Coordinates of C-alpha atoms and ligand atoms in Angstrom, one line a residue:
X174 CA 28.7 -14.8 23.3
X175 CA 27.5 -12.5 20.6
X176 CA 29.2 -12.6 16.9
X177 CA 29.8 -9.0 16.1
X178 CA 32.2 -8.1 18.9
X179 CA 35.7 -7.7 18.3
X180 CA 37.7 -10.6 19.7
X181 CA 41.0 -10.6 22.0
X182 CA 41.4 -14.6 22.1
X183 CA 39.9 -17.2 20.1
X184 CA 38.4 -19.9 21.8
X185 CA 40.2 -22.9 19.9
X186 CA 44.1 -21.1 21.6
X187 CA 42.5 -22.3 24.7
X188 CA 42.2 -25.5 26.6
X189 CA 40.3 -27.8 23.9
X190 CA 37.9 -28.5 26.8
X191 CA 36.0 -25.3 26.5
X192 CA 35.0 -26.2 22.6
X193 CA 33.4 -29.4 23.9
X194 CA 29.3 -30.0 24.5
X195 CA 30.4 -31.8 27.7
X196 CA 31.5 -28.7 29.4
X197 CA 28.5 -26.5 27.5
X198 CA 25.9 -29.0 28.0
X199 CA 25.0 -27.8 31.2
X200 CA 25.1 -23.9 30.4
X201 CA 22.6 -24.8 27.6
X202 CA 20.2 -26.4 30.2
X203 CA 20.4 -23.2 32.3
X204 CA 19.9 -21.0 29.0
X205 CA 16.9 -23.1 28.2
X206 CA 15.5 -23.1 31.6
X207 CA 16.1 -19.2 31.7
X208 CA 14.5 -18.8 28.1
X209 CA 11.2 -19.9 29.3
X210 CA 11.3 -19.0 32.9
X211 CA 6.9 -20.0 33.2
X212 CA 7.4 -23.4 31.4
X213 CA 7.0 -26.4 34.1
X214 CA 10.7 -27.8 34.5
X215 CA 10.4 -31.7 34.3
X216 CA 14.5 -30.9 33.7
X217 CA 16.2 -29.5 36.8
X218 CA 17.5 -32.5 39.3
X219 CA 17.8 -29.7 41.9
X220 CA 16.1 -30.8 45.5
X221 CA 12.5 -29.6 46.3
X222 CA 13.3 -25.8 47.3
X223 CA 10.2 -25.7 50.1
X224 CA 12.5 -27.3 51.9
X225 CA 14.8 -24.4 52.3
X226 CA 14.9 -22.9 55.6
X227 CA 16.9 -19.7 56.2
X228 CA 17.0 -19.9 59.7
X229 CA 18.1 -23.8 59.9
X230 CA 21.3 -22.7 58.3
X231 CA 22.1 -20.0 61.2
X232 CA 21.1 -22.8 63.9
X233 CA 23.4 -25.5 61.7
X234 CA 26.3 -23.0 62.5
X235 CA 25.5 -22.8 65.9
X236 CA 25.4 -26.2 66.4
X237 CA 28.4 -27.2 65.3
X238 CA 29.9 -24.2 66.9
X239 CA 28.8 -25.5 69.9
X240 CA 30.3 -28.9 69.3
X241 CA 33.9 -27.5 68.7
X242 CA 33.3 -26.0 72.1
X243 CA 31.7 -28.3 73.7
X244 CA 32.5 -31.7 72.1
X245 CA 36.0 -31.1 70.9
X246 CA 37.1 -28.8 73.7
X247 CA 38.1 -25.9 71.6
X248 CA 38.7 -22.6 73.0
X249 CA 35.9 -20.1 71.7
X250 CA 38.7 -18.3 70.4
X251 CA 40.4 -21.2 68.3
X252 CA 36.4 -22.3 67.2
X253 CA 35.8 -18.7 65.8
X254 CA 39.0 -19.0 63.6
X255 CA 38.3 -22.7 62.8
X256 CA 34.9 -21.5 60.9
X257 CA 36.3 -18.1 59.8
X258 CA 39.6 -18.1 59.0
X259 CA 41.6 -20.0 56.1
X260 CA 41.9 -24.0 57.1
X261 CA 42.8 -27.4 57.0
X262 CA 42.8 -28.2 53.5
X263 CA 41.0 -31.6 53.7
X264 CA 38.4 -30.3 55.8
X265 CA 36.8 -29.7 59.2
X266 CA 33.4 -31.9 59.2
X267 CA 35.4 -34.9 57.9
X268 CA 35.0 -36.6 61.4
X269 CA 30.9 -35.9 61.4
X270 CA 31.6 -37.9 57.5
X271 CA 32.9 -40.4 58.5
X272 CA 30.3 -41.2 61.2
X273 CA 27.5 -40.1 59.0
X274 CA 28.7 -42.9 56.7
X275 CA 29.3 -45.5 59.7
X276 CA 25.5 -44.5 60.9
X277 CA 23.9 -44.6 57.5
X278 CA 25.7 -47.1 55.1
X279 CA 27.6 -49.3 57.5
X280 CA 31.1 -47.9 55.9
X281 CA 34.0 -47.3 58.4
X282 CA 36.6 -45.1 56.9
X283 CA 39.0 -43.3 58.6
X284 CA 38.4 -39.8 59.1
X285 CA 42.2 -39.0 57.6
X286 CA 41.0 -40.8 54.4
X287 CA 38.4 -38.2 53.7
X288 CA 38.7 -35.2 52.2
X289 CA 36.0 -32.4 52.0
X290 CA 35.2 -30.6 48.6
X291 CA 33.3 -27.5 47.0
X292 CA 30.6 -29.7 45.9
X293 CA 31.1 -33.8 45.0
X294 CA 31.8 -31.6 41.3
X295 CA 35.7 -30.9 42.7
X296 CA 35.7 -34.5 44.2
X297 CA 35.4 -36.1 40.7
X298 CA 38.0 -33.2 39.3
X299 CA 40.5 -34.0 41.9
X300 CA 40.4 -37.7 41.7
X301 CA 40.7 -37.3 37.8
X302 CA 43.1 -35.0 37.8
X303 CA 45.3 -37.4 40.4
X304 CA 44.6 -40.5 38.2
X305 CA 45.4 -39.2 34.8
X306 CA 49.2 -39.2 35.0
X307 CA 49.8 -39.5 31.0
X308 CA 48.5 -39.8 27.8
X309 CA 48.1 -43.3 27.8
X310 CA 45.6 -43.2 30.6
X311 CA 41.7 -44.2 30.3
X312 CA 38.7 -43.4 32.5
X313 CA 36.0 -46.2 31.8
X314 CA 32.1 -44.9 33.0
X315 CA 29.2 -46.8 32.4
X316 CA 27.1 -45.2 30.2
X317 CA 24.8 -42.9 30.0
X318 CA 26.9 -41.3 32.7
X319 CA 26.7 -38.1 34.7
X320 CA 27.6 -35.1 32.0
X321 CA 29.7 -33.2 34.6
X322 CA 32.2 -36.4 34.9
X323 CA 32.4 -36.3 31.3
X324 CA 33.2 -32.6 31.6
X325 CA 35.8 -32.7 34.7
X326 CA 37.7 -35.8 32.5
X327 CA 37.4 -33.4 29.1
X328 CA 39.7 -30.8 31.8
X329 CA 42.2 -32.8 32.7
X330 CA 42.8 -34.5 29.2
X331 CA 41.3 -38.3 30.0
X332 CA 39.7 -39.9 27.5
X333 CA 36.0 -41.3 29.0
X334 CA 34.9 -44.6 27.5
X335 CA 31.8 -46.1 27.9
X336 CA 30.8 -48.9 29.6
X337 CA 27.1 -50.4 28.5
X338 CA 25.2 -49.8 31.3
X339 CA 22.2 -52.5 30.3
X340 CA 19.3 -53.2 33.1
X341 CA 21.8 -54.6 35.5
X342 CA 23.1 -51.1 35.7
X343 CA 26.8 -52.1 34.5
X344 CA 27.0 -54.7 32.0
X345 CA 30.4 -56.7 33.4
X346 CA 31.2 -58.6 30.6
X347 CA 31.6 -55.2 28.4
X348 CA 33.4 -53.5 31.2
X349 CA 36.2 -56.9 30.9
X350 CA 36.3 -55.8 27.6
X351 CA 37.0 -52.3 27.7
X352 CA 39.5 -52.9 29.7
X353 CA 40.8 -55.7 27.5
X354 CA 41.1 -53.1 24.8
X355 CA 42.1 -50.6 26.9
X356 CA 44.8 -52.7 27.5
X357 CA 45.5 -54.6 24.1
X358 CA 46.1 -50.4 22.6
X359 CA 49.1 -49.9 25.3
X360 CA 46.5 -47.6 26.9
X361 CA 45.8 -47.7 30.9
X362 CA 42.1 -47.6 32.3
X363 CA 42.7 -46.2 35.5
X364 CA 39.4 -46.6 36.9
X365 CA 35.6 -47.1 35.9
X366 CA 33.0 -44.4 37.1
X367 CA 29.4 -45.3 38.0
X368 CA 26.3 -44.4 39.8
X369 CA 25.1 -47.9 41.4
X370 CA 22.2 -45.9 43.4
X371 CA 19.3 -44.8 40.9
X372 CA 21.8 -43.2 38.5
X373 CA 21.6 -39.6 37.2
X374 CA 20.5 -40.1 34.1
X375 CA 19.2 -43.6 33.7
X376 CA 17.6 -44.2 37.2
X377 CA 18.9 -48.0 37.0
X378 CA 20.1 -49.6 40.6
X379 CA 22.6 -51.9 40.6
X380 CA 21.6 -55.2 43.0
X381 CA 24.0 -56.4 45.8
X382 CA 24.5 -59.7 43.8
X383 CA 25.6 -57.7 41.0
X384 CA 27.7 -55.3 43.2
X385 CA 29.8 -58.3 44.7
X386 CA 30.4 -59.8 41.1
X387 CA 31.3 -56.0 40.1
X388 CA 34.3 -55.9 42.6
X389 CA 35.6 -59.1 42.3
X390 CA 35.7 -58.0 38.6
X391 CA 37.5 -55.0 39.9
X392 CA 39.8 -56.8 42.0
X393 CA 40.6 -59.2 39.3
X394 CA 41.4 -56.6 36.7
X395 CA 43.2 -54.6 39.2
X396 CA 41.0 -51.5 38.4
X397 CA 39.3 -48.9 40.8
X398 CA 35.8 -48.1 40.9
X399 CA 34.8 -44.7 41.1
X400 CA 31.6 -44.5 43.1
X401 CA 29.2 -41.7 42.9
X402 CA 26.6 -41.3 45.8
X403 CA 24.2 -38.6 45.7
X404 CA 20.7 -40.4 45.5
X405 CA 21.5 -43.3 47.3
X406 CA 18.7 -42.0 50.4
X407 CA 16.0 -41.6 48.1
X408 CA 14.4 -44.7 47.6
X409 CA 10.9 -45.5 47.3
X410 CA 10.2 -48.7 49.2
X411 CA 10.6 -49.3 52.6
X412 CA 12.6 -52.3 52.4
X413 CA 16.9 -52.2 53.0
X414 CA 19.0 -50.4 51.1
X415 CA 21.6 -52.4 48.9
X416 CA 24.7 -51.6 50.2
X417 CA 27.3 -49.3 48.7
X418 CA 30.3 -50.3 47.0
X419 CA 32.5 -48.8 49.6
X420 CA 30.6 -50.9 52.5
X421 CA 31.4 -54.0 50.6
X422 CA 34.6 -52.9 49.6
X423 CA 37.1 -55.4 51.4
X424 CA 40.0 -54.2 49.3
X425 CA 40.5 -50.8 49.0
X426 CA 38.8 -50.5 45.3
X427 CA 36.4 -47.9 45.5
X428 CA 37.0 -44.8 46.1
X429 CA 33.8 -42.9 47.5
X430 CA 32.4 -39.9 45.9
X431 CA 29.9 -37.9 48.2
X432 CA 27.5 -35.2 47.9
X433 CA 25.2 -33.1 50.5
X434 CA 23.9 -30.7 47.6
X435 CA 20.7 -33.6 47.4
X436 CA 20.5 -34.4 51.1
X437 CA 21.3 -31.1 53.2
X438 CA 21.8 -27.8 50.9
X439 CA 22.9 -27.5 47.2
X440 CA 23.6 -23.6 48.2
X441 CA 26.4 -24.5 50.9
X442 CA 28.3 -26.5 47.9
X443 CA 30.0 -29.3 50.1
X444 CA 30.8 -32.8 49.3
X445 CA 33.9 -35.0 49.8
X446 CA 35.7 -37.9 48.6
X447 CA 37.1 -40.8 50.7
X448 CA 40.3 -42.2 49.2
X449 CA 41.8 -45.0 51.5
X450 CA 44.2 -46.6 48.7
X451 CA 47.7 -46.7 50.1
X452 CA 49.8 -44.6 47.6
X453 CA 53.5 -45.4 47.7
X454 CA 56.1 -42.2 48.2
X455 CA 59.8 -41.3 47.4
X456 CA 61.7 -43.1 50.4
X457 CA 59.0 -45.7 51.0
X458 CA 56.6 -43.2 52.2
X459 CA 52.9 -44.5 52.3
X460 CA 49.2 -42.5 52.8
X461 CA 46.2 -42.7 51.8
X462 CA 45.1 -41.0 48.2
X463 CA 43.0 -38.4 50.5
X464 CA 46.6 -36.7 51.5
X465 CA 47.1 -36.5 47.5
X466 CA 44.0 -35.4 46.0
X467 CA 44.6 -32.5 49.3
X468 CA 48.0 -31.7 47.3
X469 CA 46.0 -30.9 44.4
X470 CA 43.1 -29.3 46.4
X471 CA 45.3 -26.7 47.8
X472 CA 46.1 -25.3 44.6
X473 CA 42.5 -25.3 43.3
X474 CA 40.5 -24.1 46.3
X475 CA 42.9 -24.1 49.0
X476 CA 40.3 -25.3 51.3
X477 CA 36.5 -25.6 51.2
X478 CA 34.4 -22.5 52.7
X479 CA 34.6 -24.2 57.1
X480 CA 31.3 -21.8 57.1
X481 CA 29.5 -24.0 54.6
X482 CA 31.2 -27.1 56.1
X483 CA 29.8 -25.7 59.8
X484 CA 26.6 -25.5 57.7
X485 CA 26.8 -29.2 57.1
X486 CA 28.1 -30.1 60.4
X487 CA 25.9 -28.9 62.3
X488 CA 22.3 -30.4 60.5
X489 CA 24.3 -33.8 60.7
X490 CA 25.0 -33.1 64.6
X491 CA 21.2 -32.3 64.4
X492 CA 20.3 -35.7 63.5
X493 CA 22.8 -38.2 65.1
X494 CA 25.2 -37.7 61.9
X495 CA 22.1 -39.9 59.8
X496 CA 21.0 -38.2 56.9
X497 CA 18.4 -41.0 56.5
X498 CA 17.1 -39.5 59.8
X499 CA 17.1 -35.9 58.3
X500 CA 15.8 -36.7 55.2
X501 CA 12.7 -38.6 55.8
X502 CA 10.4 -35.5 54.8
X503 CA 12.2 -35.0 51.7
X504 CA 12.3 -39.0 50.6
X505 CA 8.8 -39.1 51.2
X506 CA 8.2 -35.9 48.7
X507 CA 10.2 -37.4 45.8
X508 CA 9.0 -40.9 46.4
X509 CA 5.6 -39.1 46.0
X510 CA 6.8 -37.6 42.9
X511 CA 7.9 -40.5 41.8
X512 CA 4.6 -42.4 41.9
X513 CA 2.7 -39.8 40.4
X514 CA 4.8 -39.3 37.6
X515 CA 5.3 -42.9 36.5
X516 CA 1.2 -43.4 37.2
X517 CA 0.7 -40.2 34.7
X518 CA 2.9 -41.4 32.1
X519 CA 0.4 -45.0 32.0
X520 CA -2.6 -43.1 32.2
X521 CA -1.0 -40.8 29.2
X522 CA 0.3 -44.0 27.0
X523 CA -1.8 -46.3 28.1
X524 CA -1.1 -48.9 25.7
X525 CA 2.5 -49.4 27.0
X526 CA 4.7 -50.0 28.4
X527 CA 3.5 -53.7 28.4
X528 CA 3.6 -54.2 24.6
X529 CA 6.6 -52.9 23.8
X530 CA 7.1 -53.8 20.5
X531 CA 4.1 -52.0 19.4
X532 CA 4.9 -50.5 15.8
X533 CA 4.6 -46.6 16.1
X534 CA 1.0 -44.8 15.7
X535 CA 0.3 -41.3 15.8
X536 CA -2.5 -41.9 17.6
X537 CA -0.8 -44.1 19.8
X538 CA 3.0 -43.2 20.0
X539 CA 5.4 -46.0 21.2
X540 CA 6.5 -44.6 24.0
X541 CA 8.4 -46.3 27.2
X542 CA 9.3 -45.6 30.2
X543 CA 11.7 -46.9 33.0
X544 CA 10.2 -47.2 36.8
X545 CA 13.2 -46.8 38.8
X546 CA 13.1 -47.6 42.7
X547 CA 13.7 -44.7 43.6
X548 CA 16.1 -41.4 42.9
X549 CA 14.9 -38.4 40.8
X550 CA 15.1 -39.2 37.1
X551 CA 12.8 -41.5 34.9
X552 CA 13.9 -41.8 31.3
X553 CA 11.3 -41.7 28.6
X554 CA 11.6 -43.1 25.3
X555 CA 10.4 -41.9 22.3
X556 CA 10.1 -43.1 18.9
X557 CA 11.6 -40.2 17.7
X558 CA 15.4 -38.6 18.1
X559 CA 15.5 -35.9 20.5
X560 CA 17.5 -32.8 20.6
X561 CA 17.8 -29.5 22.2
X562 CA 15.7 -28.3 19.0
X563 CA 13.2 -30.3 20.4
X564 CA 13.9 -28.8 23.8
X565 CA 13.8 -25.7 22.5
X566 CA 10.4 -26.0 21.0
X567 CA 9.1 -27.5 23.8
X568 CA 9.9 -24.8 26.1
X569 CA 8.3 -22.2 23.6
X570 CA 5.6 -24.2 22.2
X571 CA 4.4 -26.4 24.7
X572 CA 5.7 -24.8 28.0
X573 CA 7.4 -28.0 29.6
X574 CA 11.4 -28.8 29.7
X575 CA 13.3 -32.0 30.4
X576 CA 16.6 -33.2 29.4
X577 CA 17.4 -34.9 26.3
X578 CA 19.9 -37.9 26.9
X579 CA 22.0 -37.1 24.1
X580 CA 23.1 -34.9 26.8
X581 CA 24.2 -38.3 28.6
X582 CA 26.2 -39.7 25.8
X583 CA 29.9 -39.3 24.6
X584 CA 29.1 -39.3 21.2
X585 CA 26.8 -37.7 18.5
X586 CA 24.7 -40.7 17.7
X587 CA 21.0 -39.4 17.7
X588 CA 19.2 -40.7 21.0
X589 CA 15.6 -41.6 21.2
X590 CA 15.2 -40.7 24.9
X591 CA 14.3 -37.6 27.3
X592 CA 14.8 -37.6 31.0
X593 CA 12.5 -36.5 33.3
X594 CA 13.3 -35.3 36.8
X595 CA 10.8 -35.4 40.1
X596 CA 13.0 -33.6 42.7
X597 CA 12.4 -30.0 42.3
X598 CA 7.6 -30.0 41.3
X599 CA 5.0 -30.6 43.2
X600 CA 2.7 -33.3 41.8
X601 CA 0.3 -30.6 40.2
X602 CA 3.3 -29.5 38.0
X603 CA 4.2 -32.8 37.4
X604 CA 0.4 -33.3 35.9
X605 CA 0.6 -30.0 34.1
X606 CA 4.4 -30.8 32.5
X607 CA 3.2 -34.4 31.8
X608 CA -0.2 -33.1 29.6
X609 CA 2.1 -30.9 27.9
X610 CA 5.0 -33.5 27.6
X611 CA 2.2 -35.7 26.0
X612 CA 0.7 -33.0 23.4
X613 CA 4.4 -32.6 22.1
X614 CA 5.3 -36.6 21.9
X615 CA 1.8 -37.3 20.1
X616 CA 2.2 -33.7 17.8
X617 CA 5.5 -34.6 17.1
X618 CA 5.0 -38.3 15.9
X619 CA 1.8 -36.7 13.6
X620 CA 4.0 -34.4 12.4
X621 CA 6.8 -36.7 11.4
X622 CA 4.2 -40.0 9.8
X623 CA 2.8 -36.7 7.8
Ligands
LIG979 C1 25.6 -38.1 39.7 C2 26.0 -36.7 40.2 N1 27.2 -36.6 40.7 C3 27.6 -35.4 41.2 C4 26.8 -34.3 41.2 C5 27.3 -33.0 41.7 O1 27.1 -32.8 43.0 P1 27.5 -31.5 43.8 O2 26.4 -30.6 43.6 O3 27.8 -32.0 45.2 O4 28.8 -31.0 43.1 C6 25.5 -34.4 40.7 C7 24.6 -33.3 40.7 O5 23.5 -33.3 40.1 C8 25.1 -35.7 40.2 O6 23.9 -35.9 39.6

């Protein structure tokens, strides 16, 4: 937006959203990232792009044009409009989802309950925007939390309050009391959002112990968990995965946010939502959430693109509906990255992180680091505040970007943190970003005991 130009609307007549950092916090990532287009990008949480393959997405199509044919007995004339014409407004792979998530996480969900979105972006927007039905309405997320939640609650008028995260990944006893408070003001949290598979920003896990005491929490405060998936494949050992909420979900608490942008193609923009609560009608009516959140999807996007769904469809046909199976190549790369990055930030500090209450040197900055199990994101901290000056000059000055977590946070307070992302470098970047990463965290302390 450039000052000088004469002006037809001012931003503040508009919704109070678009004056908020939630919903310019990502533009100003972009901006950065476009700024300094040679600096290496520790930032971006996109997937590894050598991945991409132009020709898989033709063959994805086919496949699951075959399978309408072939599997579900459609006419080639009726499977033609299925992928081209406007369409069923909760979706047309929702079957393939459903068994994708019985073959991968153990969850069995009705296909009915499920309904596919324009990224797992309008998932969250939908849900919101079914859940906030007045002003007295709350949305609880543990914190940090995932900006474009933040953003999607800002457009729908729901206040977000945090919920300390901590190292268990959700602190419970704080959640009880936000939603003691919550309740105490006359105010109604209508749900809690969280990440409990190496969470995008903090990298934290949540462990199955935990995850049990979590929804009996729920179940006692009567409060719905909002479950956020994307990562959940990526983890680095080779022992079992924890299970998801939903797959220990015995009460119809969690409502299952879902995203292929990480596991088959950001480009296609498809993810979905399962809602399987029972939502009471007008005459005693009763369906699942899914058929409501669809009401509100018809007037947003009417339906998501069936080509990009066929997309999806067919690489899941491709692989027995596991993206486990699909992704082995790609887990292997990030838990790679992983490594390497965590073993170049010790060789870089080596002092720490084991002595972390080390006072602050120049020569030997305080710096931590977590070492998550797996996901894309490790957060650094500093012993300095960080902010998108910072950024800014790191870019220009020292040719590496990253994220500050400010970013993460629903509030102003300064935060001492960056986060670093592994998913879209190849290990020599990651070496090149993390000298430069270094020269900036050691200048900048000098700088500041000066
Ligand atoms: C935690 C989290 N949720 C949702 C999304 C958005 O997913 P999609 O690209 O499917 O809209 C992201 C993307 O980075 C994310 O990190």
């Amino acid at each position: 937006m450039s000052v000088a130009e004469p002006v037809d609307l001012l931003v503040a007549d508009l919704h109070p959203a678009l004056g908020d950092p939630a919903l310019t916090s990502m533009n100003f990532l972009n901006e950065v990232s476009e700024r300094y287009p040679a600096a290496v990008s520790l930032a971006a949480g996109r997937p590894y792009e050598e991945f991409f393959d132009l020709a898989a997405v033709h063959r994805h199509l086919d496949t699951f044009h075959r399978h309408l044919v072939d599997d579900l007995g459609h006419r080639p004339e009726q499977a033609r409009r299925l992928l081209l014409q406007y369409g069923r407004t909760k979706g047309i792979v929702h079957h393939l989802i459903a068994r994708n998530l019985r073959v991968d996480e153990g969850i069995t969900v009705d296909p009915e309950d499920v309904v596919v979105t324009v990224g797992c972006q309008e998932a969250m927007f939908l849900v919101l925007r079914a859940l906030r039905a007045g002003p007295a309405d709350v949305l609880l997320a543990v914190a940090p939390t995932y900006v474009g939640l933040t953003g999607a609650a800002r457009l729908v008028d729901l206040p977000v309050w945090p919920v300390a995260g901590g190292s268990a990944g959700a602190d419970l006893a704080d959640l009880a009391a936000q939603v003691h408070r919550a309740r105490a003001a006359g105010l109604r949290p209508r749900a809690c959002y969280l990440m409990p598979d190496f969470a995008n920003p903090s990298g934290v896990s949540i462990d199955t112990a935990h995850r049990q005491r979590l929804l009996d929490l729920a179940a006692r405060e009567d409060l719905l968990l909002l479950e956020d998936n994307p990562y959940g494949l990526f983890h680095s050992d080779d022992g079992p995965r924890p299970p998801t909420l939903k797959a220990l979900d015995t009460g119809r608490r969690v409502v299952y946010l879902g995203s292929f942008a990480k596991t088959v193609l950001p480009g296609a923009r498809v993810g979905y939502v399962v809602a399987d609560q029972r939502v009471g009608g007008p005459g005693g009516r009763v369906g699942p959430l899914a058929d409501q959140l669809a009401m509100i999807k018809s007037m947003v996007t009417v339906n998501t693109s069936p080509i990009a769904q066929a997309v999806i469809g067919g690489r899941l046909l491709e692989h027995g509906c596991s993206l486990v199976a699909a992704n082995t190549r790609e887990r292997s790369a990030y838990t790679r990255n992983l490594r390497h990055l965590v073993a170049g930030l010790a060789r870089r500090f080596p002092a720490l992180p084991d002595q972390l209450d080390q006072a602050d040197q120049p020569d030997r900055p305080a710096v931590r680091w977590t070492v998550p199990a797996g996901g894309f994101f490790v957060v650094v901290t500093v012993p300095f505040p960080v902010d998108d000056a910072l950024l800014d000059r790191s870019g220009r000055d020292y040719g590496v970007l990253w994220t500050p977590m400010a970013h993460f946070y629903d509030d102003t307070a300064p935060v001492h943190a960056l986060r670093l992302s592994v998913s879209a470098v190849t290990p020599e970047q990651i070496d090149v970003g993390l000298d430069r990463l270094a020269a900036l965290i050691t200048d900048e302390v000098t700088r500041r005991a000066g």
